[in-house]
XYZ file of C-alpha atoms in Angstrom:
539
model
C -2.613 20.182 -6.159
C -0.386 20.360 -3.003
C 2.766 18.494 -3.663
C 4.583 16.534 -0.818
C 8.115 15.362 -0.433
C 9.253 12.158 1.320
C 11.885 12.834 4.049
C 14.614 10.301 3.498
C 15.796 7.935 6.205
C 12.631 7.908 8.335
C 11.167 4.803 6.583
C 7.588 5.875 5.958
C 5.730 7.375 3.077
C 3.640 9.242 5.762
C 6.568 11.427 6.769
C 5.906 14.490 4.642
C 6.662 18.230 4.608
C 5.332 20.783 2.114
C 7.259 21.166 -1.031
C 8.032 24.795 -1.872
C 5.561 25.310 -4.604
C 2.771 24.108 -2.243
C 3.182 26.914 0.165
C 1.132 30.102 -0.658
C 3.539 32.415 -2.411
C 3.392 36.065 -1.547
C 3.473 38.772 -4.230
C 6.037 41.473 -4.033
C 3.494 43.820 -2.690
C 2.063 41.492 0.053
C 3.345 40.987 3.507
C 2.706 37.880 5.447
C 4.220 36.249 8.632
C 4.391 32.728 9.814
C 3.847 32.192 13.498
C 6.055 29.155 14.370
C 4.527 27.633 17.510
C 6.722 25.450 19.756
C 5.713 26.189 23.263
C 3.267 29.016 24.130
C 0.370 27.098 22.532
C -2.244 29.891 22.869
C -3.339 32.897 20.801
C -3.807 35.349 23.663
C -1.031 37.078 25.644
C 1.246 35.632 22.905
C 3.746 38.087 21.816
C 4.566 36.310 18.520
C 0.984 35.945 17.416
C 0.494 39.714 18.283
C 3.535 40.584 16.042
C 2.315 38.453 13.186
C -1.178 39.960 13.291
C 0.307 43.279 12.387
C 1.000 41.782 8.864
C -1.411 41.616 6.019
C -1.490 37.802 6.284
C -0.784 35.539 9.091
C -0.123 31.710 8.866
C 0.156 29.724 12.143
C 2.388 26.702 11.986
C 3.589 23.799 13.999
C 6.496 21.698 12.899
C 6.627 18.027 14.178
C 10.368 17.717 14.832
C 11.575 14.143 14.512
C 14.218 14.894 17.255
C 11.363 14.818 19.864
C 9.799 11.613 18.681
C 10.691 8.063 18.413
C 13.122 6.071 20.598
C 15.430 8.966 21.074
C 12.778 11.362 22.291
C 12.654 12.178 26.015
C 8.823 12.332 26.288
C 6.522 9.460 27.044
C 3.571 8.770 24.740
C 1.142 10.249 27.238
C 2.872 13.544 27.285
C 2.999 13.528 23.508
C -0.756 12.927 23.433
C -1.225 15.835 25.845
C 0.774 17.981 23.431
C -1.387 16.861 20.502
C -4.497 17.836 22.554
C -2.912 21.310 23.026
C -2.464 21.558 19.295
C -5.998 20.637 18.486
C -7.156 23.208 20.848
C -4.771 25.824 19.430
C -6.194 25.107 15.920
C -9.653 25.525 17.265
C -8.655 28.788 18.862
C -7.349 30.092 15.492
C -10.399 28.786 13.616
C -12.777 30.470 15.945
C -10.874 33.796 15.850
C -9.919 33.853 12.132
C -11.843 31.226 10.250
C -8.579 29.208 9.606
C -6.850 26.691 11.687
C -3.132 25.595 12.365
C -0.912 24.257 9.478
C 1.243 21.243 10.320
C 4.430 20.129 8.852
C 6.947 17.429 9.752
C 10.763 17.487 9.421
C 13.930 19.433 10.414
C 12.611 23.000 11.143
C 15.312 24.434 9.001
C 14.083 22.525 5.966
C 10.444 23.402 6.616
C 10.911 27.029 7.597
C 13.362 27.644 4.657
C 10.618 26.723 2.207
C 8.455 29.427 3.712
C 11.230 32.008 3.396
C 11.588 31.066 -0.230
C 7.848 31.710 -0.726
C 8.328 35.238 0.785
C 7.097 34.777 4.228
C 8.532 36.390 7.348
C 8.814 33.986 10.332
C 8.442 34.807 14.079
C 8.414 32.645 17.098
C 8.511 33.100 20.843
C 11.942 33.044 22.451
C 12.060 30.301 24.965
C 14.706 28.918 27.477
C 15.993 25.724 26.068
C 18.847 23.232 26.284
C 21.742 22.559 23.842
C 19.647 21.009 21.102
C 17.212 23.821 21.212
C 19.916 26.503 21.129
C 21.602 24.865 18.160
C 18.246 24.455 16.323
C 17.340 28.112 17.086
C 20.719 29.377 15.919
C 20.385 27.468 12.685
C 16.839 28.777 11.960
C 17.874 32.319 12.820
C 20.976 32.053 10.504
C 19.424 30.103 7.612
C 15.744 31.111 7.798
C 15.979 34.635 9.211
C 13.524 33.781 11.947
C 12.779 36.531 14.474
C 12.646 35.447 18.129
C 10.180 37.599 20.051
C 10.715 38.370 23.717
C 7.364 38.079 25.655
C 7.650 35.657 28.410
C 8.925 37.955 31.182
C 12.554 36.741 31.135
C 15.517 39.055 31.090
C 17.558 38.870 27.850
C 18.729 42.446 27.203
C 21.719 42.531 29.645
C 24.668 40.522 30.824
C 23.784 40.572 34.464
C 20.282 39.314 34.241
C 19.606 39.095 37.944
C 20.150 42.854 38.615
C 16.712 44.153 39.324
C 15.176 40.905 38.176
C 12.397 40.746 40.795
C 11.253 44.181 39.864
C 11.440 43.396 36.158
C 9.323 40.210 36.443
C 6.839 41.843 38.898
C 6.359 44.700 36.376
C 5.803 42.089 33.451
C 3.142 40.266 35.476
C 1.289 43.487 36.164
C 1.564 44.889 32.594
C -1.219 44.604 29.935
C -1.385 41.321 28.134
C -0.384 41.167 24.495
C -3.464 41.554 22.273
C -4.424 41.647 18.686
C -7.597 42.076 16.505
C -8.458 39.188 14.210
C -10.340 41.585 12.079
C -7.121 43.418 10.997
C -5.429 40.389 9.574
C -6.153 37.692 6.940
C -5.291 34.206 8.247
C -3.920 31.651 5.901
C -3.540 27.854 6.227
C -3.199 24.863 3.824
C -3.350 21.140 3.862
C 0.187 19.655 3.860
C -0.941 16.139 4.259
C 0.492 16.090 7.739
C -1.893 15.962 10.660
C -1.959 14.587 14.228
C -3.324 11.300 13.217
C -0.512 10.858 10.672
C 2.175 11.572 13.245
C 0.627 9.331 15.894
C 0.471 6.457 13.390
C 3.945 7.024 12.152
C 5.495 7.040 15.633
C 3.086 4.451 17.082
C 1.929 6.862 19.811
C 0.175 4.602 22.377
C -0.517 6.488 25.700
C -0.496 4.136 28.650
C -0.749 6.421 31.634
C -3.915 6.823 33.605
C -5.954 9.920 34.698
C -3.959 12.173 32.352
C -5.858 15.530 31.897
C -6.852 16.740 28.508
C -4.483 19.332 27.042
C -5.423 22.865 25.781
C -6.373 26.295 26.752
C -9.998 25.377 27.224
C -9.343 22.846 29.916
C -6.632 25.056 31.437
C -9.260 27.863 31.968
C -11.711 25.483 33.508
C -8.947 24.313 36.036
C -7.898 27.895 36.820
C -11.509 28.984 37.434
C -12.202 26.038 39.748
C -8.859 26.443 41.607
C -9.395 30.177 42.379
C -12.559 29.238 44.247
C -10.670 26.861 46.646
C -7.489 28.713 46.826
C -7.802 29.125 50.579
C -7.279 25.462 51.024
C -4.008 25.414 48.963
C -1.448 25.763 51.793
C -2.653 22.576 53.472
C -2.698 20.537 50.301
C 0.743 20.837 48.812
C 2.865 18.290 50.801
C 0.946 15.078 51.242
C 0.551 13.336 47.744
C -2.987 12.221 48.459
C -3.997 15.849 49.214
C -1.931 17.334 46.447
C -3.439 15.392 43.604
C -6.767 17.288 43.778
C -5.792 20.073 46.268
C -3.215 21.922 44.093
C -3.993 23.750 40.929
C -3.199 21.129 38.369
C -1.997 23.794 35.999
C 1.601 22.856 35.734
C 1.244 20.873 32.390
C -0.783 23.712 30.894
C 1.946 26.153 31.909
C 4.668 23.976 30.633
C 3.148 23.850 27.109
C 1.969 27.570 27.331
C -1.795 26.964 27.110
C -1.895 29.776 29.501
C 0.854 32.363 30.364
C 1.995 32.722 33.926
C 0.818 36.369 33.559
C -2.657 35.267 32.646
C -2.868 33.041 35.750
C -1.503 35.667 38.033
C -3.921 38.385 36.862
C -6.811 36.016 37.014
C -5.938 34.981 40.592
C -5.514 38.528 41.701
C -8.927 39.516 40.264
C -11.062 36.488 41.220
C -9.440 34.700 44.132
C -9.881 35.677 47.711
C -6.989 37.451 49.541
C -5.097 35.269 52.048
C -2.178 32.957 52.589
C -3.278 30.704 49.787
C -3.158 33.390 47.231
C 0.286 34.620 48.482
C 1.773 31.057 48.401
C 0.413 30.303 45.019
C 1.653 33.554 43.400
C 5.075 33.138 45.031
C 5.284 29.805 43.322
C 4.645 31.330 39.941
C 7.548 33.675 40.595
C 9.599 30.555 41.248
C 8.414 29.197 37.841
C 10.019 32.290 36.117
C 13.131 32.127 38.469
C 13.967 28.557 37.143
C 13.130 29.475 33.512
C 15.685 32.350 33.900
C 18.358 29.834 35.162
C 17.984 27.855 31.957
C 17.795 31.017 29.808
C 21.090 32.156 31.559
C 22.859 28.843 30.898
C 21.823 25.811 28.718
C 24.190 23.522 30.518
C 21.749 22.899 33.309
C 20.427 19.872 31.382
C 23.663 17.933 31.272
C 26.422 19.593 33.174
C 26.945 20.233 36.915
C 26.673 23.911 37.531
C 29.628 23.708 39.912
C 32.506 21.913 38.235
C 33.627 20.490 41.460
C 30.582 18.220 41.521
C 30.793 17.071 37.860
C 30.768 13.297 37.893
C 30.479 13.303 41.672
C 28.475 10.024 41.869
C 29.903 8.468 38.731
C 32.090 5.866 40.486
C 29.195 4.650 42.589
C 27.041 3.809 39.487
C 25.128 0.624 40.093
C 22.562 -0.309 37.371
C 20.725 -2.481 39.859
C 20.143 0.409 42.202
C 19.072 2.619 39.472
C 16.534 0.004 38.342
C 15.264 -0.495 41.817
C 14.606 3.238 42.148
C 12.978 3.574 38.764
C 10.472 0.751 39.359
C 9.734 1.283 43.004
C 11.607 -1.551 44.514
C 13.947 0.275 46.901
C 12.487 -1.086 50.228
C 11.568 2.467 51.142
C 7.711 2.520 50.866
C 7.167 6.189 50.344
C 9.893 6.201 47.596
C 8.531 3.153 45.900
C 4.876 4.397 45.999
C 5.934 7.661 44.574
C 8.019 6.173 41.683
C 5.190 3.794 40.796
C 2.759 6.742 40.801
C 5.075 8.620 38.575
C 5.259 5.823 36.052
C 1.590 5.151 36.069
C 0.228 8.605 36.152
C 2.888 10.861 34.905
C 2.310 12.951 38.100
C 4.022 13.483 41.420
C 3.690 16.462 43.798
C 6.722 18.683 44.460
C 7.691 17.232 47.916
C 7.638 13.695 46.715
C 9.704 14.577 43.594
C 12.344 16.185 45.869
C 12.328 13.241 48.249
C 12.810 10.780 45.331
C 15.607 12.805 43.866
C 17.286 13.036 47.292
C 17.164 9.360 47.834
C 18.373 8.644 44.434
C 21.424 11.005 44.739
C 22.160 11.170 48.492
C 21.329 7.624 49.578
C 21.686 5.382 46.538
C 24.427 7.792 45.364
C 23.726 7.424 41.653
C 24.688 9.789 38.725
C 22.085 12.627 38.729
C 21.301 12.878 34.926
C 19.869 9.313 34.695
C 17.424 10.185 37.486
C 16.629 13.561 36.013
C 15.989 12.094 32.527
C 13.626 9.492 33.980
C 11.549 12.218 35.563
C 11.607 14.190 32.398
C 10.391 11.273 30.315
C 7.558 10.322 32.516
C 6.114 13.639 33.831
C 3.267 14.991 31.864
C 4.102 18.583 33.166
C 7.872 18.104 32.422
C 9.592 21.409 31.810
C 13.328 21.237 31.078
C 13.848 24.560 32.890
C 12.253 23.331 36.072
C 13.064 19.626 36.013
C 16.830 19.895 35.536
C 17.475 22.985 37.617
C 15.430 21.421 40.464
C 17.398 18.217 40.226
C 20.703 19.922 40.324
C 19.506 22.174 43.253
C 18.106 19.151 45.239
C 21.177 17.059 44.590
C 23.393 19.872 45.837
C 25.477 20.460 42.469
C 25.547 24.210 42.753
C 27.570 24.706 45.802
C 25.207 26.360 48.380
C 26.291 25.685 51.940
C 22.992 23.990 53.108
C 21.906 20.713 51.746
C 18.561 19.158 52.219
C 18.526 15.375 52.609
C 15.091 13.835 52.607
C 14.511 10.985 55.080
C 11.941 8.607 53.375
C 10.894 7.130 56.634
C 10.120 10.577 58.135
C 7.999 11.302 55.031
C 5.812 8.354 55.707
C 5.183 9.517 59.179
C 4.705 13.129 58.188
C 2.797 12.875 54.771
C 1.129 9.357 54.819
C 0.563 8.354 58.453
C -2.449 6.231 57.706
C -0.704 4.598 54.661
C -3.400 5.643 52.133
C -0.837 6.591 49.494
C 1.478 3.736 50.134
C -1.334 1.066 50.153
C -2.707 2.256 46.825
C 0.670 1.990 45.053
C 2.505 -0.692 47.010
C -0.301 -3.232 47.452
C 2.176 -5.800 48.785
C 2.036 -3.908 52.129
C -1.755 -3.441 52.257
C -2.064 -5.666 55.300
C 0.855 -4.376 57.150
C -0.076 -2.280 60.268
C 0.327 1.438 59.985
C 3.074 1.605 62.646
C 5.519 -0.437 60.503
C 4.901 1.228 57.198
C 7.872 3.692 57.741
C 10.244 0.685 58.253
C 8.710 -2.537 57.010
C 12.018 -4.429 57.588
C 11.708 -3.725 61.300
C 8.361 -5.481 61.500
C 8.483 -8.407 63.979
C 8.323 -11.877 62.538
C 5.288 -12.737 64.399
C 3.553 -9.741 62.989
C 4.588 -10.386 59.494
C 3.203 -13.950 59.954
C -0.168 -12.630 61.341
C -0.868 -10.146 58.616
C 0.575 -12.356 55.790
C 3.319 -9.952 54.563
C 6.818 -11.454 54.330
C 9.384 -8.786 54.136
C 12.256 -9.794 51.969
C 9.903 -12.072 50.023
C 6.715 -10.077 49.251
C 8.389 -6.747 49.493
C 12.124 -6.010 49.436
C 14.323 -4.886 52.364
C 16.112 -1.585 51.693
C 18.642 -1.770 48.978
C 21.026 0.266 51.054
C 21.350 0.720 54.856
C 19.831 4.295 55.416
C 22.225 5.399 58.151
C 25.415 3.911 56.612
C 24.621 5.445 53.216
C 23.562 8.750 54.568
C 26.788 9.220 56.464
C 28.931 7.963 53.612
C 27.556 10.652 51.285
C 27.880 13.436 53.869
C 31.431 12.535 54.332
C 32.062 12.667 50.562
C 30.231 15.817 50.072
C 31.796 17.560 53.056
C 35.251 16.774 51.634
C 34.838 18.947 48.611
C 32.254 21.529 49.813
C 34.754 24.355 50.473
C 36.224 23.812 47.102
C 32.805 24.062 45.611
C 32.213 27.343 47.440
C 35.480 28.688 46.074
C 34.412 27.839 42.546
C 31.417 30.253 42.993
C 33.914 33.165 43.200
C 34.585 32.641 39.363
C 32.261 35.005 37.541
C 31.369 32.452 34.935
C 30.432 29.838 37.368
C 28.365 32.476 39.439
C 26.627 33.435 36.235
C 25.625 29.849 35.462
C 24.258 29.471 38.985
C 21.937 32.426 38.299
C 21.200 32.993 42.010
C 18.198 35.329 42.559
C 20.683 37.545 44.460
C 23.090 37.543 41.376
C 26.816 37.293 41.499
C 26.907 39.108 44.897
C 25.205 36.098 46.532
C 27.714 33.674 44.942
C 30.580 35.868 46.177
C 29.146 35.678 49.757
C 28.972 31.972 49.681
C 32.582 31.789 48.400
C 33.727 34.185 51.112
C 31.911 32.499 53.977
C 32.138 28.922 53.106
C 35.264 28.529 50.903
C 38.708 27.323 51.884
C 39.750 30.598 53.376
C 36.735 30.418 55.693
C 37.740 26.726 56.437
C 41.174 27.862 57.375
C 39.663 30.581 59.600
C 37.490 28.124 61.236
C 40.521 26.413 62.756
C 41.297 29.731 64.527
C 37.663 30.111 65.758
C 36.049 31.036 62.504
C 32.541 30.014 61.515
C 32.926 27.535 58.680
C 29.728 25.566 58.279
C 30.069 21.870 59.032
C 27.946 18.818 58.685
C 25.292 20.471 60.735
C 24.247 22.465 57.695
C 22.854 19.163 56.242
C 19.062 19.466 57.072
C 16.852 16.285 57.248
C 13.302 16.507 55.849
């Protein structure tokens, strides 16, 4: 009979992990390997699975880590449910291939994996870019459980200057043969720990509330990839406007975030089955960017909580206003495109890239609020949340790296450019449904007689802007300009340059320092070319 042990302090008899004598113990002449799944929730083109399959026995395992659940977790219940879909699909993949499914456990991974080591099992897992908690956890399991981390995601880890030749390295990995294994050469093991997805969902009261969330797993991912390849020619025209992007983009981002497919699998499928053209080129370039941002987090875990450029650490801290933050979070800023986007994010866990960038820009550049609160809000709600992409994009969009150019999104212009007929705004901000199209970019400018005739009272039915757009924009630009040369200087520090992880490497950081730092600023007084406020571009 399998014995289970209660984990103290979590307050439920359902919180169980396998006791040591419940785990299949290997004889001295037997070799077995546990595949510890975290991300990369698939069995094909999966380097750790391929490594484990070279053993006599293989046991696939997922550990429900309490750090990612409960009130302290940074994932909404709908994303947790998507993860659980992925795990069900992964277990089915194993069962189809080997006749055995996935084994589940719950608890601190060090405690769980330690019991497998005591029973004679080797343990492998995929190396993944992660933040501070993840790196501490990985260090602990490496030191205490002798876990082997397998490189197999195309990132560069074997040299200090990771960006030297990076594009060539990643291109070669995309083109290389996928990791493969033969289920007939290994015996799969599994056992009932008393922990399953239902147990976990009951314990943590997982109650998904978002609408139109796709089903997780490799099967649904393949279906989306196949359908998208057939309409890839339409992709370039569907990425910016949110109403077009919802069904016009690939929809693969949550599947890539959880590793239901590898980026290499997607690229090779697109190259084989999609028509040549601009759509294919654009989509593949975005998959390179996926790896670019993962490399950034691999190079420096601080992206999740610390400004890359120390000059910008705490830059908006003194402007913190909880009322402004709440207005932004809940779509009550008085800027309709922002409010529609934030309500869409909260309801569906989805937002296209341009609207994400606009909302981050308004939050940091206009409302001038501390960046991490906004980044954490996105990370909590997005079904496709990837720490590597979310936090690096937030820092990049906010301007916390020290690049000379800064893109400030104009939320009024975005209405005119991306939602001129108001379809998106009216869906998510029904208070403005009756407002004529020509006033949707600036409802507060609607003449009183128009408000009366359409029955929309601005200031009562829908808020006026929480900040004056022009005043706030200029105030931020002045503050940012005052420290920008110092930020450029900081990039001459090799440690800071390595953090920034520019695609052009440390040389790119050095050029920014030389051309836009304080020495360049001094030179500008004598006819030099120091970049001024004109480098702030409006979108």
